[in-house]
Amino acid sequence: MAEQDESGERTEQPTEKRLREAREKGNVPRSRELATAAVFSAGVLAVLAMAPSLARNALGWMKAALSPPPALYGHPDELFGHTGALLLKLLLVIAPVAAICVLAGLAGPTLMGGLRFSSKSLMPDFKRLSPMAGLKRLYGPESIAEFIKSLLRVVMVGGAAALCIKLGLDQLRGLLTMPLEAAARSGLGFTATLLMATAGALVLLAAIDAPYQKWNYTRKLKMTRQELREEMKESEGRPEVKGRIRQLQQQMSQRRMMEDVPKADVIVVNPTHYAVALKYEAGQMGAPRVLAKGVDELAFRIRELGEQHRVAIVSAPPLARALYREGEIGREIPVRLYAAVAQVLSYVYQLRAWRGGVADYPDLPAVEVDEHAGKPGGRA
């Protein structure tokens, strides 16, 4: 496996990121055969469909061109303007067919890979001036494929045209003996058949070339496993960077948590391994809320900070462990711990009253908690 990775063989399909970058550079699949077939076929169909109107307009234009106004004879300086007007009318005659051909020319690239306008593709690429690169293009697989396509084009288009001529040879000979109008109709019919056959050959060639171009496009963009790994690292983030980000996030979270410890009403401890800071405000909270929690060193820091701000510290090992496992910072305590925490808070409030000299010193009640009930698979 390692030898294959080092060989640099492009065996992996291109990712969406690689395809997107290629499109941004103007590198999209293109088939000249498809574009040619689309334009030629659309033009032939348009001419056949609009033949009556095209014939009328062309006839009118020809009459205007061959019968100049008598006023031009005495004003030769107006001949240039008259010629321009005739050219404009000719453009109007062929405009419908030209518009259809333009739309067909846009449809071909759209079917292959969409219309993409990229300024990067207009930038000069000096690598193409390299003689070695030119030789690779000239004798590489791309040139062989183009040569095969050229042969197919000659065989298919030439074969279709030759077959039409062979089948219509008697018809062509008969034109010599037909009246002019009948000969024109017959000749136009033969021409339409020849154009349709040629268009069919081009469409068949495009049906072969378009899938090949898409396959070849994907083949060129294939990636090595090393490139795929590098891209995944870039998109998902390098492990060392992600680890550093997680570390900073944890530090910020702990800093915010420690800032809330002085606001706590009580810190429930293990007494050495666990510490959970709780706060309850009647009328504003539905239940006591966890402000901070920690184990080992973090628990020691929570206790130390609580002592500095004279926060009551109550030793209730089962309750401390259950609160640490099931409580979430900033959230209310689990329902099953309500009664035990209420006992602790009652003790804390009595302790405050004793400190104020309005009550006797309270005794810490025996806080009973089934600390296994909240574990997965524990008792209900």
Coordinates of C-alpha atoms in Angstrom, one line a residue:
M1 CA 0.0 0.0 0.0
A2 CA 2.8 2.4 0.9
E3 CA 4.5 1.7 -2.4
Q4 CA 1.3 2.6 -4.3
D5 CA 0.9 5.8 -2.3
E6 CA 4.5 6.8 -3.2
S7 CA 4.1 6.0 -6.9
G8 CA 1.7 8.9 -7.3
E9 CA -0.8 7.0 -9.4
R10 CA -4.1 8.9 -9.9
T11 CA -6.6 6.3 -8.8
E12 CA -9.0 8.4 -6.7
Q13 CA -12.1 10.2 -8.1
P14 CA -11.8 14.0 -8.0
T15 CA -13.5 15.6 -5.0
E16 CA -16.1 18.3 -5.3
K17 CA -13.5 20.9 -4.2
R18 CA -11.2 19.9 -7.1
L19 CA -14.0 20.0 -9.6
R20 CA -15.1 23.4 -8.4
E21 CA -11.6 24.8 -8.6
A22 CA -11.3 23.4 -12.2
R23 CA -14.6 25.1 -13.2
E24 CA -13.4 28.4 -11.7
K25 CA -10.3 28.2 -13.9
G26 CA -12.5 27.6 -17.0
N27 CA -11.6 23.9 -17.1
V28 CA -14.8 22.2 -18.0
P29 CA -15.6 19.2 -20.3
R30 CA -16.0 20.3 -23.9
S31 CA -16.9 18.4 -27.1
R32 CA -16.3 20.2 -30.4
E33 CA -18.2 17.4 -32.1
L34 CA -21.3 18.1 -30.0
A35 CA -21.1 21.8 -30.7
T36 CA -20.7 21.2 -34.4
A37 CA -23.5 18.7 -34.6
A38 CA -25.8 21.0 -32.6
V39 CA -25.2 24.1 -34.7
F40 CA -25.3 22.2 -38.0
S41 CA -28.4 20.2 -37.2
A42 CA -30.2 23.2 -35.8
G43 CA -29.4 25.2 -38.9
V44 CA -30.6 22.4 -41.2
L45 CA -33.9 22.0 -39.3
A46 CA -34.4 25.7 -39.1
V47 CA -33.9 26.1 -42.9
L48 CA -36.3 23.2 -43.6
A49 CA -38.9 24.5 -41.2
M50 CA -38.8 28.1 -42.4
A51 CA -38.1 27.3 -46.1
P52 CA -41.3 29.1 -47.4
S53 CA -40.7 32.3 -45.6
L54 CA -37.0 32.2 -46.3
A55 CA -37.6 31.7 -50.0
R56 CA -40.1 34.6 -50.1
N57 CA -37.7 36.9 -48.2
A58 CA -34.7 35.8 -50.3
L59 CA -36.6 36.3 -53.5
G60 CA -37.7 39.8 -52.4
W61 CA -34.1 40.7 -51.5
M62 CA -32.8 39.4 -54.8
K63 CA -35.3 41.5 -56.8
A64 CA -34.3 44.6 -54.8
A65 CA -30.6 43.8 -55.4
L66 CA -31.0 43.2 -59.1
S67 CA -33.4 46.1 -59.8
P68 CA -31.8 49.2 -58.3
P69 CA -33.9 52.4 -58.2
P70 CA -33.6 54.5 -61.4
A71 CA -32.6 57.5 -59.2
L72 CA -29.2 55.9 -58.5
Y73 CA -28.3 56.2 -62.2
G74 CA -27.9 60.0 -61.8
H75 CA -26.5 59.9 -58.3
P76 CA -23.6 57.4 -58.1
D77 CA -22.6 58.8 -54.7
E78 CA -25.7 57.2 -53.2
L79 CA -24.6 53.7 -54.4
F80 CA -22.6 53.1 -51.2
G81 CA -25.6 53.7 -48.9
H82 CA -27.9 51.6 -51.1
T83 CA -25.4 48.7 -50.9
G84 CA -25.3 49.0 -47.1
A85 CA -29.1 48.9 -47.0
L86 CA -29.1 45.8 -49.1
L87 CA -26.6 44.1 -46.8
L88 CA -28.8 45.0 -43.8
K89 CA -31.9 43.5 -45.4
L90 CA -29.8 40.3 -46.2
L91 CA -28.9 40.1 -42.5
L92 CA -32.6 40.4 -41.6
V93 CA -33.4 37.5 -44.0
I94 CA -30.9 35.1 -42.4
A95 CA -31.3 36.5 -38.8
P96 CA -33.8 33.8 -37.7
V97 CA -31.5 30.9 -38.8
A98 CA -28.5 32.6 -37.3
A99 CA -30.2 33.1 -34.0
I100 CA -31.2 29.5 -33.8
C101 CA -27.6 28.4 -34.6
V102 CA -26.3 30.7 -31.9
L103 CA -28.7 29.2 -29.3
A104 CA -27.7 25.7 -30.5
G105 CA -24.0 26.7 -30.1
L106 CA -24.7 27.7 -26.5
A107 CA -26.7 24.5 -25.8
G108 CA -23.8 22.2 -26.6
P109 CA -21.5 23.5 -23.9
T110 CA -24.4 23.8 -21.5
L111 CA -25.1 20.1 -21.8
M112 CA -21.5 19.1 -21.3
G113 CA -20.5 21.2 -18.3
G114 CA -22.5 24.4 -18.2
L115 CA -21.5 27.9 -19.5
R116 CA -18.5 29.2 -17.6
F117 CA -16.9 32.5 -18.1
S118 CA -13.5 32.7 -16.3
S119 CA -10.9 35.4 -16.6
K120 CA -8.2 32.8 -15.6
S121 CA -8.6 31.0 -18.8
L122 CA -7.7 34.2 -20.7
M123 CA -4.3 34.5 -18.8
P124 CA -1.3 33.4 -20.9
D125 CA 0.1 30.0 -20.0
F126 CA 3.8 30.0 -20.7
K127 CA 4.0 26.2 -20.0
R128 CA 2.3 25.7 -23.3
L129 CA 5.4 27.2 -25.0
S130 CA 7.6 24.4 -23.7
P131 CA 8.9 22.2 -26.6
M132 CA 8.5 19.1 -24.4
A133 CA 4.9 19.9 -23.6
G134 CA 4.3 20.5 -27.3
L135 CA 5.8 17.1 -28.2
K136 CA 3.6 15.4 -25.5
R137 CA 0.5 17.0 -27.0
L138 CA 1.6 16.1 -30.5
Y139 CA 2.4 12.4 -29.8
G140 CA 0.4 11.8 -26.6
P141 CA -2.9 10.0 -26.1
E142 CA -4.8 13.2 -26.7
S143 CA -3.5 13.6 -30.3
I144 CA -4.2 9.9 -31.0
A145 CA -7.7 10.3 -29.8
E146 CA -8.1 13.4 -32.1
F147 CA -6.7 11.5 -35.0
I148 CA -9.2 8.7 -34.5
K149 CA -12.0 11.2 -34.3
S150 CA -10.8 12.8 -37.5
L151 CA -10.9 9.4 -39.2
L152 CA -14.4 8.7 -37.8
R153 CA -15.6 12.1 -39.0
V154 CA -14.3 11.5 -42.6
V155 CA -15.8 7.9 -42.6
M156 CA -19.2 8.8 -41.1
V157 CA -19.9 12.1 -42.8
G158 CA -18.3 11.0 -46.1
G159 CA -20.1 7.7 -45.9
A160 CA -23.5 9.3 -45.3
A161 CA -23.0 11.8 -48.1
A162 CA -21.7 9.0 -50.5
L163 CA -24.7 6.8 -49.7
C164 CA -27.1 9.7 -50.4
I165 CA -25.5 10.5 -53.7
K166 CA -25.5 6.8 -54.7
L167 CA -29.2 6.4 -53.9
G168 CA -30.1 9.7 -55.6
L169 CA -27.9 9.4 -58.6
D170 CA -30.8 8.6 -60.9
Q171 CA -32.7 11.6 -59.5
L172 CA -29.7 13.8 -60.2
R173 CA -29.5 12.6 -63.8
G174 CA -33.2 13.3 -64.3
L175 CA -32.7 16.9 -63.5
L176 CA -31.3 17.5 -66.9
T177 CA -34.6 16.6 -68.6
M178 CA -37.0 18.3 -66.1
P179 CA -38.5 21.8 -66.5
L180 CA -36.7 24.4 -64.5
E181 CA -39.3 24.7 -61.7
A182 CA -39.6 20.9 -61.3
A183 CA -35.8 20.6 -61.4
A184 CA -35.4 23.2 -58.7
R185 CA -37.9 21.5 -56.4
S186 CA -36.2 18.1 -57.0
G187 CA -32.8 19.5 -56.5
L188 CA -33.8 21.2 -53.3
G189 CA -35.3 18.0 -52.0
F190 CA -32.1 16.1 -52.7
T191 CA -30.1 18.8 -51.0
A192 CA -32.3 18.6 -47.9
T193 CA -31.9 14.8 -47.8
L194 CA -28.1 15.2 -48.1
L195 CA -28.0 17.8 -45.3
M196 CA -30.2 15.6 -43.0
A197 CA -27.9 12.6 -43.6
T198 CA -24.8 14.7 -42.9
A199 CA -26.5 16.1 -39.7
G200 CA -27.3 12.5 -38.6
A201 CA -23.7 11.4 -39.1
L202 CA -22.5 14.4 -37.0
V203 CA -25.0 13.7 -34.2
L204 CA -23.9 10.0 -34.1
L205 CA -20.2 11.2 -33.9
A206 CA -21.2 13.6 -31.1
A207 CA -22.9 10.8 -29.2
I208 CA -19.6 9.0 -29.2
D209 CA -17.4 12.0 -28.5
A210 CA -19.4 13.6 -25.6
P211 CA -19.2 10.6 -23.2
Y212 CA -15.6 10.2 -24.0
Q213 CA -14.8 13.8 -23.3
K214 CA -16.6 13.6 -19.9
W215 CA -14.7 10.4 -19.1
N216 CA -11.4 12.0 -20.2
Y217 CA -12.1 15.2 -18.2
T218 CA -12.7 13.1 -15.0
R219 CA -9.6 11.0 -15.7
K220 CA -7.4 14.1 -15.9
L221 CA -8.7 15.4 -12.6
K222 CA -8.2 12.2 -10.7
M223 CA -6.2 12.5 -7.6
T224 CA -3.5 10.5 -5.9
R225 CA -4.2 9.2 -2.4
Q226 CA -1.7 11.7 -1.0
E227 CA -3.5 14.6 -2.7
L228 CA -6.8 13.3 -1.3
R229 CA -5.3 13.2 2.2
E230 CA -3.9 16.7 1.9
E231 CA -7.2 18.0 0.7
M232 CA -9.1 16.4 3.6
K233 CA -6.6 17.9 6.0
E234 CA -7.2 21.3 4.5
S235 CA -10.9 21.1 4.5
E236 CA -11.3 19.5 7.9
G237 CA -8.3 21.2 9.5
R238 CA -5.0 19.7 10.5
P239 CA -5.1 17.6 13.6
E240 CA -2.6 19.8 15.5
V241 CA -4.5 22.9 14.6
K242 CA -7.8 21.4 15.6
G243 CA -6.3 20.1 18.9
R244 CA -5.0 23.6 19.7
I245 CA -8.4 25.1 18.9
R246 CA -10.1 22.6 21.2
Q247 CA -7.5 23.4 23.9
L248 CA -8.2 27.1 23.6
Q249 CA -12.0 26.5 23.7
Q250 CA -11.7 24.4 26.8
Q251 CA -9.5 27.1 28.5
M252 CA -12.1 29.8 27.6
S253 CA -14.9 27.6 28.9
Q254 CA -13.1 26.9 32.1
R255 CA -12.3 30.6 32.5
R256 CA -16.0 31.5 32.1
M257 CA -17.0 28.7 34.5
M258 CA -14.5 29.8 37.2
E259 CA -15.8 33.4 36.9
D260 CA -19.3 32.1 38.0
V261 CA -18.0 30.2 41.0
P262 CA -18.2 33.3 43.4
K263 CA -21.9 33.6 42.5
A264 CA -22.7 30.1 43.7
D265 CA -24.8 29.3 46.8
V266 CA -23.0 26.1 47.6
I267 CA -20.2 23.9 46.4
V268 CA -20.9 20.2 46.8
V269 CA -17.7 18.2 47.1
N270 CA -16.5 14.6 47.3
P271 CA -14.6 16.0 49.4
T272 CA -11.3 15.8 47.4
H273 CA -11.9 14.5 43.9
Y274 CA -15.2 16.2 42.8
A275 CA -16.6 19.6 43.2
V276 CA -19.9 21.0 41.8
A277 CA -21.0 24.7 42.3
L278 CA -24.8 25.3 42.4
K279 CA -27.0 28.4 42.5
Y280 CA -30.7 28.8 43.1
E281 CA -32.8 32.0 42.9
A282 CA -36.4 31.5 43.9
G283 CA -38.9 32.9 41.4
Q284 CA -36.2 33.2 38.7
M285 CA -35.1 29.5 38.4
G286 CA -37.3 26.5 38.2
A287 CA -34.6 24.4 39.9
P288 CA -31.0 24.9 41.1
R289 CA -28.5 25.4 38.3
V290 CA -25.0 24.0 37.8
L291 CA -22.5 26.9 37.5
A292 CA -19.3 24.9 37.5
K293 CA -18.0 21.4 38.0
G294 CA -14.6 19.7 38.0
V295 CA -12.6 16.7 39.1
D296 CA -9.2 16.5 40.7
E297 CA -7.1 19.6 40.0
L298 CA -10.1 21.6 38.6
A299 CA -12.2 20.5 41.6
F300 CA -9.4 21.8 43.9
R301 CA -9.4 25.2 42.1
I302 CA -13.2 25.4 42.4
R303 CA -13.0 24.7 46.2
E304 CA -10.2 27.2 46.6
L305 CA -12.0 29.9 44.7
G306 CA -15.2 29.2 46.8
E307 CA -13.3 29.5 50.0
Q308 CA -11.8 32.9 48.9
H309 CA -15.4 34.2 48.3
R310 CA -16.9 32.6 51.4
V311 CA -19.1 30.2 49.4
A312 CA -20.5 27.4 51.5
I313 CA -18.8 24.0 50.9
V314 CA -20.7 20.9 51.7
S315 CA -19.2 17.4 51.7
A316 CA -21.7 15.0 50.2
P317 CA -19.7 12.4 48.2
P318 CA -22.6 10.4 46.5
L319 CA -24.4 13.6 45.6
A320 CA -21.2 15.3 44.3
R321 CA -20.4 12.3 42.0
A322 CA -24.0 12.2 40.7
L323 CA -24.1 15.9 40.0
Y324 CA -20.8 15.8 38.2
R325 CA -21.9 12.9 36.0
E326 CA -25.4 14.0 35.2
G327 CA -25.3 17.8 35.6
E328 CA -24.6 20.1 32.7
I329 CA -22.9 23.5 33.1
G330 CA -25.5 26.3 32.8
R331 CA -28.4 23.8 33.0
E332 CA -30.8 22.9 35.8
I333 CA -30.0 19.8 37.8
P334 CA -31.7 16.5 37.0
V335 CA -35.1 16.0 38.5
R336 CA -34.1 12.9 40.5
L337 CA -31.6 15.0 42.5
Y338 CA -34.1 17.7 43.5
A339 CA -34.7 16.3 47.0
A340 CA -31.0 15.8 47.8
V341 CA -30.0 19.2 46.6
A342 CA -33.0 20.8 48.5
Q343 CA -31.6 19.3 51.7
V344 CA -28.2 20.8 51.0
L345 CA -29.6 24.2 50.2
S346 CA -31.7 24.2 53.3
Y347 CA -28.6 23.5 55.4
V348 CA -26.8 26.3 53.6
Y349 CA -29.6 28.8 54.3
Q350 CA -29.7 27.7 58.0
L351 CA -25.9 28.2 58.1
R352 CA -26.3 31.7 56.8
A353 CA -28.9 32.4 59.5
W354 CA -26.5 31.1 62.1
R355 CA -23.7 33.4 60.8
G356 CA -26.1 36.3 61.1
G357 CA -26.8 35.4 64.7
V358 CA -30.5 34.6 64.2
A359 CA -30.4 30.8 64.5
D360 CA -28.6 27.9 66.1
Y361 CA -25.8 26.1 64.3
P362 CA -27.4 23.6 62.0
D363 CA -26.5 19.9 61.6
L364 CA -25.8 18.7 58.1
P365 CA -28.5 16.2 57.2
A366 CA -27.7 12.7 55.9
V367 CA -27.9 13.2 52.1
E368 CA -29.0 10.0 50.5
V369 CA -28.6 9.6 46.7
D370 CA -28.6 6.5 44.6
E371 CA -25.6 7.6 42.5
H372 CA -25.9 4.6 40.2
A373 CA -29.5 5.3 39.1
G374 CA -28.4 7.9 36.5
K375 CA -25.8 5.6 34.8
P376 CA -26.6 3.8 31.6
G377 CA -27.9 0.4 32.6
G378 CA -28.2 1.5 36.2
R379 CA -31.2 1.1 38.5
A380 CA -34.3 3.0 37.7

